[in-house]
XYZ file of C-alpha atoms in Angstrom:
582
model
C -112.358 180.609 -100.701
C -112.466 182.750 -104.050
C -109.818 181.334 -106.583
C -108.160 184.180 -108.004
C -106.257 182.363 -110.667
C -102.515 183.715 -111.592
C -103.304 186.115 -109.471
C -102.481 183.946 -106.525
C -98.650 184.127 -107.351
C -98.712 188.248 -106.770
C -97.655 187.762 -103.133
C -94.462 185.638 -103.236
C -93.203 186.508 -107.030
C -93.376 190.498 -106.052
C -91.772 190.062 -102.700
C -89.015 187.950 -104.831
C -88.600 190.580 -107.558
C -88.321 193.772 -105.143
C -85.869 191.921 -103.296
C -83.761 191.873 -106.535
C -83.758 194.906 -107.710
C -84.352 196.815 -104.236
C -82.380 194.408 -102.013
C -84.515 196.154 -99.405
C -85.906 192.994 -97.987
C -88.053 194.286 -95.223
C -89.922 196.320 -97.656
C -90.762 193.706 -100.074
C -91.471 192.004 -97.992
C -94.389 194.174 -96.657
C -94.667 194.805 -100.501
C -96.179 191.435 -101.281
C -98.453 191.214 -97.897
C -100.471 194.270 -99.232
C -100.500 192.945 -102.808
C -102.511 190.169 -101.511
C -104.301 192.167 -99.381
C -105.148 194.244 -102.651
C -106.120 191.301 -104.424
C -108.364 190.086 -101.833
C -109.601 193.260 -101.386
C -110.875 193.849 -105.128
C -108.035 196.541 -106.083
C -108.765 198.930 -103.400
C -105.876 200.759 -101.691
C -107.451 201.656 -98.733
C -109.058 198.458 -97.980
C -106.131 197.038 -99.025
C -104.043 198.821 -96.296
C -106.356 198.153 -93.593
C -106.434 194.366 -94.185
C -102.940 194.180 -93.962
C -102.628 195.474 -91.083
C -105.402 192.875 -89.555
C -103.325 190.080 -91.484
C -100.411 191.415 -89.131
C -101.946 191.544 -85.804
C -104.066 188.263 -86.629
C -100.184 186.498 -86.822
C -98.929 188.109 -83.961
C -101.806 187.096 -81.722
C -101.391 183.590 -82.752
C -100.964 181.580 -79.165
C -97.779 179.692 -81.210
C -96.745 183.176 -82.839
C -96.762 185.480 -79.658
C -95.021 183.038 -77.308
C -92.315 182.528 -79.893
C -91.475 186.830 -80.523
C -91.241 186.666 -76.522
C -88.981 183.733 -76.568
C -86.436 185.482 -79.119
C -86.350 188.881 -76.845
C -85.529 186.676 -73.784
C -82.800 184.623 -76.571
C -81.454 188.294 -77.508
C -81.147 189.323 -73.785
C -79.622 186.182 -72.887
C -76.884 186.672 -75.475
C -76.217 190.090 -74.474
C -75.697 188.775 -70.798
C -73.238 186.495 -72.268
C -71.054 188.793 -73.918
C -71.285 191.947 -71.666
C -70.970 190.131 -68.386
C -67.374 189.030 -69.494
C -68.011 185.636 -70.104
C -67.046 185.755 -73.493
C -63.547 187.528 -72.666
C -63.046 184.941 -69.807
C -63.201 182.582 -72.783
C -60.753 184.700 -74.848
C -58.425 185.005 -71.792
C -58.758 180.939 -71.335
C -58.524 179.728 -74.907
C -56.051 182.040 -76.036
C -52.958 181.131 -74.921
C -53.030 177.790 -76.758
C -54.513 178.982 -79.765
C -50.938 180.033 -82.038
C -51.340 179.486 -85.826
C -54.186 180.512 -88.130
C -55.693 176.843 -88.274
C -56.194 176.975 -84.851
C -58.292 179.928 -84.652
C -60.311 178.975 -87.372
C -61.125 175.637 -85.531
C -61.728 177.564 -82.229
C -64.359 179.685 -84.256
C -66.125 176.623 -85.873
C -66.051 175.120 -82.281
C -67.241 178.223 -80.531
C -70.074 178.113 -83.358
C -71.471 174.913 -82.210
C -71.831 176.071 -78.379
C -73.918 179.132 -79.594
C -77.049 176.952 -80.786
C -79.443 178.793 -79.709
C -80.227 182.002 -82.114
C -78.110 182.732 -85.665
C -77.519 186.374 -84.731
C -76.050 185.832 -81.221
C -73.601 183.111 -82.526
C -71.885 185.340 -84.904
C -71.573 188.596 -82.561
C -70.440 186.214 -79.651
C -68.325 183.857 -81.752
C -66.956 187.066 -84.069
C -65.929 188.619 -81.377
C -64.318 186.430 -79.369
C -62.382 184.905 -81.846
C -61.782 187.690 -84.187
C -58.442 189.198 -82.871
C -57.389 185.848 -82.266
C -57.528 184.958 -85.726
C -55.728 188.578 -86.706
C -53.049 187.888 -84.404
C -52.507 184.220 -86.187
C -52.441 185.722 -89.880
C -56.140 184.293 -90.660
C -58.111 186.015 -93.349
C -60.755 187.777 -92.724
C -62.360 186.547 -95.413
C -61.861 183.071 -93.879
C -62.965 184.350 -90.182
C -66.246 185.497 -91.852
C -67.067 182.353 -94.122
C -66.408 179.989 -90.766
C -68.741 182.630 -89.124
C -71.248 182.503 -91.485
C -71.517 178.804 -92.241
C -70.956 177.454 -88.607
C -74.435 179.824 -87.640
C -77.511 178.602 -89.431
C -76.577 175.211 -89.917
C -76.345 174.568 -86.081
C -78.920 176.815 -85.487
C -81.533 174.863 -87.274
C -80.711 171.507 -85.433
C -81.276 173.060 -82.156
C -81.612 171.598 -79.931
C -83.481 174.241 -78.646
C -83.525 177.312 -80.788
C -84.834 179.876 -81.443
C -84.574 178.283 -85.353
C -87.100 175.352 -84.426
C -89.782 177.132 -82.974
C -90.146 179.294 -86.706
C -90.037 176.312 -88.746
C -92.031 174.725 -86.502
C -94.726 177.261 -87.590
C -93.517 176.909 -90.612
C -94.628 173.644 -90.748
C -98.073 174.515 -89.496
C -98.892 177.000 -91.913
C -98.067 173.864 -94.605
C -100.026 172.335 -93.245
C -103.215 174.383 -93.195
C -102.407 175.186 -96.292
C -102.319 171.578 -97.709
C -105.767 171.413 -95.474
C -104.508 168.324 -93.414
C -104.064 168.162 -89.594
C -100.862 166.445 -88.269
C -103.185 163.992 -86.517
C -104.045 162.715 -89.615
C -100.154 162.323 -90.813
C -99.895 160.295 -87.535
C -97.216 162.692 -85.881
C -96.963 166.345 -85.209
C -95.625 169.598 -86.754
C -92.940 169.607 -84.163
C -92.545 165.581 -84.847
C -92.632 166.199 -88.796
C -89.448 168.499 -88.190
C -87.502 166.143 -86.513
C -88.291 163.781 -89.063
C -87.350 166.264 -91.547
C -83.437 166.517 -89.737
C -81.535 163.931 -91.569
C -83.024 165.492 -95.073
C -81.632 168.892 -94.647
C -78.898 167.335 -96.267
C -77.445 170.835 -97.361
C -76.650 172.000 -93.966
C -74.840 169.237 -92.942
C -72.490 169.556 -95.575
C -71.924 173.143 -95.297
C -71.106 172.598 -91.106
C -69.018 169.042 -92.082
C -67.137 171.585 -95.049
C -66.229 174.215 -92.660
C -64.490 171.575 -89.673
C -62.914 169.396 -92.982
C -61.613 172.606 -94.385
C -59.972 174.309 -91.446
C -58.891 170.738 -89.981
C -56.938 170.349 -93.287
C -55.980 173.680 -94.612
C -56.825 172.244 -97.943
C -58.736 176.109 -99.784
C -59.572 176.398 -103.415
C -60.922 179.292 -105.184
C -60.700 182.785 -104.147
C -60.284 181.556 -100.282
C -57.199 179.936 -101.266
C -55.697 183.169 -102.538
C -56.999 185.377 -99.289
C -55.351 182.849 -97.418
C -52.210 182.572 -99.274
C -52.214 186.377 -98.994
C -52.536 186.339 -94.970
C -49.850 183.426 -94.457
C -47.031 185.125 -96.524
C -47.759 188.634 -96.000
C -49.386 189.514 -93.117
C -52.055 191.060 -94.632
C -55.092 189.672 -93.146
C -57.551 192.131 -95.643
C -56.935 192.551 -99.196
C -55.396 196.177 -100.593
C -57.773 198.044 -101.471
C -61.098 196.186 -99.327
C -63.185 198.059 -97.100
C -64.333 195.936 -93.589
C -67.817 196.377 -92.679
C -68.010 198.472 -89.674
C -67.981 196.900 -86.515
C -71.117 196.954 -84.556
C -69.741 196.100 -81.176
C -71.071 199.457 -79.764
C -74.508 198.132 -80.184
C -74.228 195.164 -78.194
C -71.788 196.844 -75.396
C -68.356 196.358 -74.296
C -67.858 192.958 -72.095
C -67.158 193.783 -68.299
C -63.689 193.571 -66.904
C -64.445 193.258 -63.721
C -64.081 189.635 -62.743
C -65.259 187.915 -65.785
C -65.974 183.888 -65.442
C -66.096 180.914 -67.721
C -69.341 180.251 -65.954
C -70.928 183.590 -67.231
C -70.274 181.913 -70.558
C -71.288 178.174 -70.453
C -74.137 178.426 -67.256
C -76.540 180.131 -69.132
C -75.923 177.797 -71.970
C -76.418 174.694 -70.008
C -79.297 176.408 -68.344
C -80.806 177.244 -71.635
C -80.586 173.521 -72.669
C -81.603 171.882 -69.233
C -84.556 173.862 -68.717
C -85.872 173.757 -72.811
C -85.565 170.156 -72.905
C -86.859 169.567 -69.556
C -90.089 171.858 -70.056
C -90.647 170.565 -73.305
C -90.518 166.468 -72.020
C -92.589 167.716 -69.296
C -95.175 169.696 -71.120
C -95.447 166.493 -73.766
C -96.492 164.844 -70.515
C -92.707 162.752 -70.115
C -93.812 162.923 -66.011
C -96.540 160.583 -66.781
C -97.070 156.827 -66.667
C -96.503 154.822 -69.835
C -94.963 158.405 -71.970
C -91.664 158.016 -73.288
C -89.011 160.470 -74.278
C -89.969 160.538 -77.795
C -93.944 160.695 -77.327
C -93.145 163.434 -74.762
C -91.372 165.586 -77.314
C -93.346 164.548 -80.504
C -96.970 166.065 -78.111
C -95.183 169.452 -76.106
C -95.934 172.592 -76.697
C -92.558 173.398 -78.384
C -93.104 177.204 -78.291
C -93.856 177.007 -74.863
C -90.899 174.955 -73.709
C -88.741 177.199 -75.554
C -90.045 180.282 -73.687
C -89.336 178.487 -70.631
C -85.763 177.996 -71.429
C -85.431 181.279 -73.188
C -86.651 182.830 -70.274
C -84.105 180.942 -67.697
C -80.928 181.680 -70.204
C -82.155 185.243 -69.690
C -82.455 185.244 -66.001
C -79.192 183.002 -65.409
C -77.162 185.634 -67.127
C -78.489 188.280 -64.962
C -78.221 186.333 -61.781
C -74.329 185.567 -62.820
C -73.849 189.166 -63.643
C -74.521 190.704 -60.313
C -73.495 187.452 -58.236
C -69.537 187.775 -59.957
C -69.560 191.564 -59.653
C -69.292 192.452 -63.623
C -72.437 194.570 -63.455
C -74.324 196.444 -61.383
C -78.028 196.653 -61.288
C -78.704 199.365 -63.556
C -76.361 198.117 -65.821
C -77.799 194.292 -65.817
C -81.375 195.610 -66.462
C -79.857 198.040 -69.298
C -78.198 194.678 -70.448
C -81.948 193.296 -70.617
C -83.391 196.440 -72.678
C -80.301 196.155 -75.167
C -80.448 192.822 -75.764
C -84.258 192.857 -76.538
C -82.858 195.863 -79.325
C -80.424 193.266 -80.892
C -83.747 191.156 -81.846
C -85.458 194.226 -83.788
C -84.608 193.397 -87.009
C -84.861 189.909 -86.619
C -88.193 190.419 -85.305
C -89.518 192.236 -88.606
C -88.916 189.772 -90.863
C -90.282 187.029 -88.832
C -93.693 188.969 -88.410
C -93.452 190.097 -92.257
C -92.470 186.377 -92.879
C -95.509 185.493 -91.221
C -97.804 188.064 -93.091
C -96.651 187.075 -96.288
C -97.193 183.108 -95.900
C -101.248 184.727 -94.570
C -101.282 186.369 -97.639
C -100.289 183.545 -99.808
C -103.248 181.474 -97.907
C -105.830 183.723 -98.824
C -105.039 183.921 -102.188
C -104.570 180.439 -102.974
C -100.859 180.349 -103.680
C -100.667 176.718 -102.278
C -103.992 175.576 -104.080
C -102.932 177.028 -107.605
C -99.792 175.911 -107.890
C -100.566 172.803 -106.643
C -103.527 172.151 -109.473
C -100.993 173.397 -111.794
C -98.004 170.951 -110.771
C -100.337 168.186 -109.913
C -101.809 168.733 -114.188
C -98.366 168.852 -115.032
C -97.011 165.486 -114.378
C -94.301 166.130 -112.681
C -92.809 162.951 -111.223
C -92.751 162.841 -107.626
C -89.540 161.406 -107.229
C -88.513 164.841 -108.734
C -90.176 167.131 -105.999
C -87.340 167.568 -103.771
C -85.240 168.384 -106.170
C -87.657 170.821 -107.729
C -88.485 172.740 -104.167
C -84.651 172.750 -103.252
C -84.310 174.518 -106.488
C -86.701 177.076 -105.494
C -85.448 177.475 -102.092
C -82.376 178.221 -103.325
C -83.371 180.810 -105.693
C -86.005 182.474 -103.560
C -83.496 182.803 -100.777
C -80.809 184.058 -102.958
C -82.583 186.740 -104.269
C -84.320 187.680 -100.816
C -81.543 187.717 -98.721
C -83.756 186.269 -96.060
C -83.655 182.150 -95.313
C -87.182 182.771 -93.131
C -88.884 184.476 -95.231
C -88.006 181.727 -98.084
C -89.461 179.363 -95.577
C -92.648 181.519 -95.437
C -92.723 182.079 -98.996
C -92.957 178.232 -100.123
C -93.535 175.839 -96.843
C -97.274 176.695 -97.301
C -96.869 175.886 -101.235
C -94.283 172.886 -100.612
C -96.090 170.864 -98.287
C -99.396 170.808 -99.837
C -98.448 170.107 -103.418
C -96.117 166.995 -101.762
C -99.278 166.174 -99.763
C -101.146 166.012 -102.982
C -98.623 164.540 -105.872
C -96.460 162.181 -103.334
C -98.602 161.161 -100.127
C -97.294 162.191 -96.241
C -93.778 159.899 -96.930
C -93.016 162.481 -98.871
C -93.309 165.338 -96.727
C -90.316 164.779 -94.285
C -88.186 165.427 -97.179
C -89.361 168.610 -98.513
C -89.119 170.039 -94.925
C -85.809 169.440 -94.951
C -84.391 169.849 -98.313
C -86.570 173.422 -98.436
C -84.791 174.556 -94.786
C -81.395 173.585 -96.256
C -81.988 175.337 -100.062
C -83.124 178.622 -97.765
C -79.729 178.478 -95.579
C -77.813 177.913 -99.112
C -79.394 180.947 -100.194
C -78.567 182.950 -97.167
C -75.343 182.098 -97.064
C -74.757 183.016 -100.620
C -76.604 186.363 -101.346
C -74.645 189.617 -100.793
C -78.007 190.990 -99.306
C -78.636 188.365 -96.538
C -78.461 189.736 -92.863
C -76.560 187.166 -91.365
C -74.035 187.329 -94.344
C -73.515 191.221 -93.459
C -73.582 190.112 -89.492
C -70.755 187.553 -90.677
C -68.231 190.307 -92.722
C -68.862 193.143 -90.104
C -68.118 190.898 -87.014
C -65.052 189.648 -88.505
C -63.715 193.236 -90.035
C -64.110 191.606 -93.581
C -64.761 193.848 -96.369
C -68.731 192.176 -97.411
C -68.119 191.608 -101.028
C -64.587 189.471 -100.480
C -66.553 187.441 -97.898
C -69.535 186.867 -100.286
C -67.047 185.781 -103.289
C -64.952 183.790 -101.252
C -67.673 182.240 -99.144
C -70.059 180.982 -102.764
C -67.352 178.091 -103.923
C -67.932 176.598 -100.695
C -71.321 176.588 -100.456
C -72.312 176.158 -104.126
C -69.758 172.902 -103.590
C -72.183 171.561 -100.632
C -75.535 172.558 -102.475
C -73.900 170.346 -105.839
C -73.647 167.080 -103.540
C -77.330 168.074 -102.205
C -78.359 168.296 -105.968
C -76.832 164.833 -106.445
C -78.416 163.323 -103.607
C -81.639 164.558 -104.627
C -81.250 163.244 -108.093
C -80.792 159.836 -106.577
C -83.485 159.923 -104.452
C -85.800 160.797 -107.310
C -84.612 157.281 -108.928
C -84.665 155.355 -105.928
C -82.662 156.692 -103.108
C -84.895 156.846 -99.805
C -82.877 155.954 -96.864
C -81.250 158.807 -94.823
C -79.168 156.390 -93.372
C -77.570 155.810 -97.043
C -78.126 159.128 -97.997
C -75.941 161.191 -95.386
C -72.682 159.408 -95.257
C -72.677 159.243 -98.918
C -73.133 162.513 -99.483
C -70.325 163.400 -96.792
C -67.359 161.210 -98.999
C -68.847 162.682 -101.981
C -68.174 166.208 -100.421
C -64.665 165.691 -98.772
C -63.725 164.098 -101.711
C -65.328 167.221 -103.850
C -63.109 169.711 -100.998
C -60.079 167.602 -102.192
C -60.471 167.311 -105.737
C -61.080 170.915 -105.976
C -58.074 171.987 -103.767
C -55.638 169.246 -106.109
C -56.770 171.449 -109.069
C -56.849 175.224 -108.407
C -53.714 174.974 -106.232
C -52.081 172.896 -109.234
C -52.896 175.692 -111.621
C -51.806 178.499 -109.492
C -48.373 176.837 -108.163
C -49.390 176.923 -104.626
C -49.135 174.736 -102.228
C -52.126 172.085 -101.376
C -51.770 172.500 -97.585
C -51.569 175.995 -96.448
C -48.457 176.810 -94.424
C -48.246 178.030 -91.235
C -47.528 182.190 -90.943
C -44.750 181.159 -88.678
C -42.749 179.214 -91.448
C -42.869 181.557 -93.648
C -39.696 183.930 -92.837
C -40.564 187.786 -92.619
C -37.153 187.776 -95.360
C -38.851 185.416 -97.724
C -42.894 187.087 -97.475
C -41.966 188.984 -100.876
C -40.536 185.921 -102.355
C -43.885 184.167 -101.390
C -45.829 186.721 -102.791
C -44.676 186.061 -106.014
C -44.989 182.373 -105.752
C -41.177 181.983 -105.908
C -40.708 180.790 -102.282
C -39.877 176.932 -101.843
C -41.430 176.396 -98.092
C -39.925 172.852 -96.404
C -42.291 170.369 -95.575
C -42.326 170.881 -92.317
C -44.643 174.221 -93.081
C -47.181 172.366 -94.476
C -47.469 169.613 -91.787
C -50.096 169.715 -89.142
C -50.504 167.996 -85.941
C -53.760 166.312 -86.328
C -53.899 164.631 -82.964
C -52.929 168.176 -80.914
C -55.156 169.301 -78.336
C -57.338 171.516 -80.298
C -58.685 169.858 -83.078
C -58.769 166.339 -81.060
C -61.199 168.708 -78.819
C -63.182 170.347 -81.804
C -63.634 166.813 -82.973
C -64.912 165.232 -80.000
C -67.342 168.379 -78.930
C -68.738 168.123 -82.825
C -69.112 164.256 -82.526
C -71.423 164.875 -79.253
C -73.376 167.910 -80.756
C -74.123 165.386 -83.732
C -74.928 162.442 -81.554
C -77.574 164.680 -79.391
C -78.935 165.900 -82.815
C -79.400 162.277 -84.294
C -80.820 161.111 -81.218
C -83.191 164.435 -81.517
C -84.324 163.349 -84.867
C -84.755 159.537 -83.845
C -87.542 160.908 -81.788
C -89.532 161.890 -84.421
C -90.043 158.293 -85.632
């Protein structure tokens, strides 16, 4: 391979700069795949061009890479069947009678969140919509309705267990590392084993998802979400004066079917989906044979594969459910199929751009010269996590796109830890670089699934974005604490994780003492209900003098007892996941 010195940084540093000042992120994307392509190609434009485009088909013929852009058109299909067949309004018409007060609905939505596993975009236009008049009805922001959106999605959608998520960062992983110039067999485990391993790190991600339940659980807001909330309780106004909601995109995706609509068009092509993903993917690891266990099986599938498999069933149960309750016809069902491949179009450009740009970083040597840089440096190694959560955060803020921050730096991560810090190492960097990406998504006004999040709740974008950044710059601060402490010492997950969970609930609380101490408001929102329509103006002004009774919550009611138990299970299956990495 030619070393091309600085040079080898074009790629990723002018995807990260267009972004900025473009926020077009598809196009700088492309931007920096052709800038390596002109590098490699000695400065000329033409043969620039024309290498790029081989870069692009070379990643989309990939056996790993094609199987997974069929799996997401049968994910985005799937969804579509989901929400037009009716299942999602047989949910609304189910859930909504006992969902009354504001706290409710924002627990329902977090819930909801947690079912919808399976693909980022398709939990928030299922979850936004069926819980979005709900939470207008119960005098819930929309501010709020888009930050439980919004940090409920990618969080669960990275844990999987079978996702959409996984089989990226899966390849991800491989492109590290190829990149670092080791094979998994070597490491002793596999790409798709090294993620698992790499769960319980993502330490980021299970704060933000812990944050969200804690938050709505307790009504306990700080920062600007304590004032859009203060705003919806006592006046009614769920939107600011003056805001402007995103439109709503619900045209694209279809109206849901009146015509008979079931629970079981909601939840059988979810359990299908999960049944069939795990099942292929134990039997493709060979679980069927003699002398394989459960975690050997899933540590050797073919995790694309198993994926497509279940992607593919999710897809066909939806269809099957349409026409066998009457909600669609035929035509309709296979226009159902057609739109829901649309939903997956953007989506679907930034993966394969994603994928371009971490080529074009391997031909240049981005890995190789950063990695003979750090490694000259000194940097400790305790201090590499820290260091690449950093950048994850920063490259994802200013991209808008958490993928293409995993492209960007997997391929440069996991071959400098390979080099500085030795395979223990490399678990951690997986993870803490996934979460740093999400933190960054969830935090930069130009990220796609932060738009998804304020148009499927009505929220005008930039009140979601300022309202939604306390939160998750509170959960990155405990990750940046964590990671300090692992650099002097701390190595145990086990340690790691429920420490940094007090040290966040505690942070919620602190917080919440403070800002509602210094702007005379209560510390537990009230309920819309006790707030008397003859008092709202009085409580406007911060006048009113609500009885206690307005700020006391039922903590053992059937809702969040259910949210609670549904969230311990989802955890349990996702620690057990992980366990079977080793």
């Amino acid at each position: 391979m030619a070393s091309y010195g600085v040079l080898a940084l074009v790629p990723p540093l002018l995807a990260i700069v267009l972004a900025m000042t473009t926020r077009q992120v598809l196009v700088s994307l492309f931007a920096g795949v052709w800038a390596g392509a002109l590098v490699v190609a000695q400065w000329n434009p033409i043969a620039a061009t024309a290498l790029t485009m081989d870069w692009l088909v070379a990643v989309v013929r990939t056996p790993f890479n094609t199987k997974f852009i069929v799996l997401i058109l049968f994910m985005g299909a799937g969804a579509a069947f989901i929400y037009r067949s009716g299942g999602i309004l047989a949910l609304e018409r189910w859930i909504g009678s006992r969902i009354s007060t504001a706290r409710e609905s924002q627990i329902l939505t977090w819930l909801i969140g947690v079912f919808i596993f399976f693909d980022s975009y398709t939990s928030t236009v299922v979850t936004g919509n069926a819980t979005r008049e709900l939470a207008q009805d119960a005098d819930s922001s929309r501010e709020m309705h888009a930050y439980v959106l919004d940090s409920t999605t990618a969080p669960v959608t990275t844990f999987g267990p079978v996702s959409n998520w996984i089989g990226y960062q899966v390849s991800m992983i491989i492109a590290g590392l190829e990149a670092a110039r080791v094979s998994a067999a070597e490491l002793g485990t596999t790409p798709f084993g090294l993620f698992l391993q790499s769960i319980p790190w993502n330490i980021y991600c299970f704060m933000a998802f812990f944050m969200v339940g804690f938050i709505t659980i307790t009504q306990r807001f700080f920062g600007p979400m304590l004032d859009a909330e203060w705003r919806a309780r006592t006046t009614g106004d769920t939107i600011a004066d003056g805001a402007t909601p995103l439109s709503d995109v619900s045209n694209d995706v279809g109206d849901p079917s009146r015509a008979n609509p079931s629970l079981l068009n909601f939840f059988g092509p979810i359990a299908v989906l999960l049944a069939v993903g795990l099942g292929s993917m134990w039997y493709l690891g060979g679980g069927y044979k003699p002398g394989v266990d459960i975690a050997t099986a899933l540590q050797e599938t073919d995790v694309a594969m198993g994926l497509l498999h279940g992607a593919f069933a999710f897809m066909v149960s939806g269809f099957v459910g349409a026409l066998a309750y009457g909600t669609m016809d035929l035509e309709g069902a296979t226009d159902t199929i057609v739109d829901g491949f649309k939903t997956m179009n953007i989506a679907l450009a930034i993966i394969v751009l994603a994928w371009g740009i971490g080529m074009a970083a391997e031909k240049v040597g981005t890995a190789d010269f950063i990695v003979t840089t750090l490694v000259g440096s000194g940097v400790p190694a305790g201090f590499l996590p820290l260091l690449v959560f950093l950048a994850a955060m920063f490259v994802a803020f200013t991209t808008g796109t958490s993928w293409g921050t995993m492209a960007i730096l997997t391929p440069v991560a996991i071959p400098l830890g390979y080099n500085l810090a030795g395979a223990a190492v490399l678990p951690v960097l997986v993870g803490v670089l996934f979460g740093g990406a999400i933190w960054g998504d969830h935090s930069s006004p130009i990220s796609d699934t932060t738009v998804m999040s304020s148009i499927f709740a009505g929220s005008d974008h930039i009140d979601h974005v300022t309202t939604q950044i306390p939160f998750a710059a509170t959960a990155a601060g405990v990750t940046i604490v964590m990671l300090v402490l692992y650099a002097v010492g701390l190595r145990s997950p086990v340690v790691a994780l429920p420490l940094a969970t007090v040290l966040t609930l505690g942070a919620v609380v602190v917080l919440n003492k403070l800002d509602t101490r210094r702007k005379g408001l209560p510390e537990v929102m009230p309920r819309a209900d006790a707030v008397d329509e003859a008092d709202r103006e009085a409580a406007a002004n911060g006048t009113l003098s609500l009885p206690a009774a307005a700020t006391s919550y039922d903590y053992l009611s059937l809702v969040p007892v259910a949210a609670v138990g549904i969230v311990l299970l989802y955890l349990s299956l996702v620690f057990v996941f992980a366990a079977l990495g080793g």
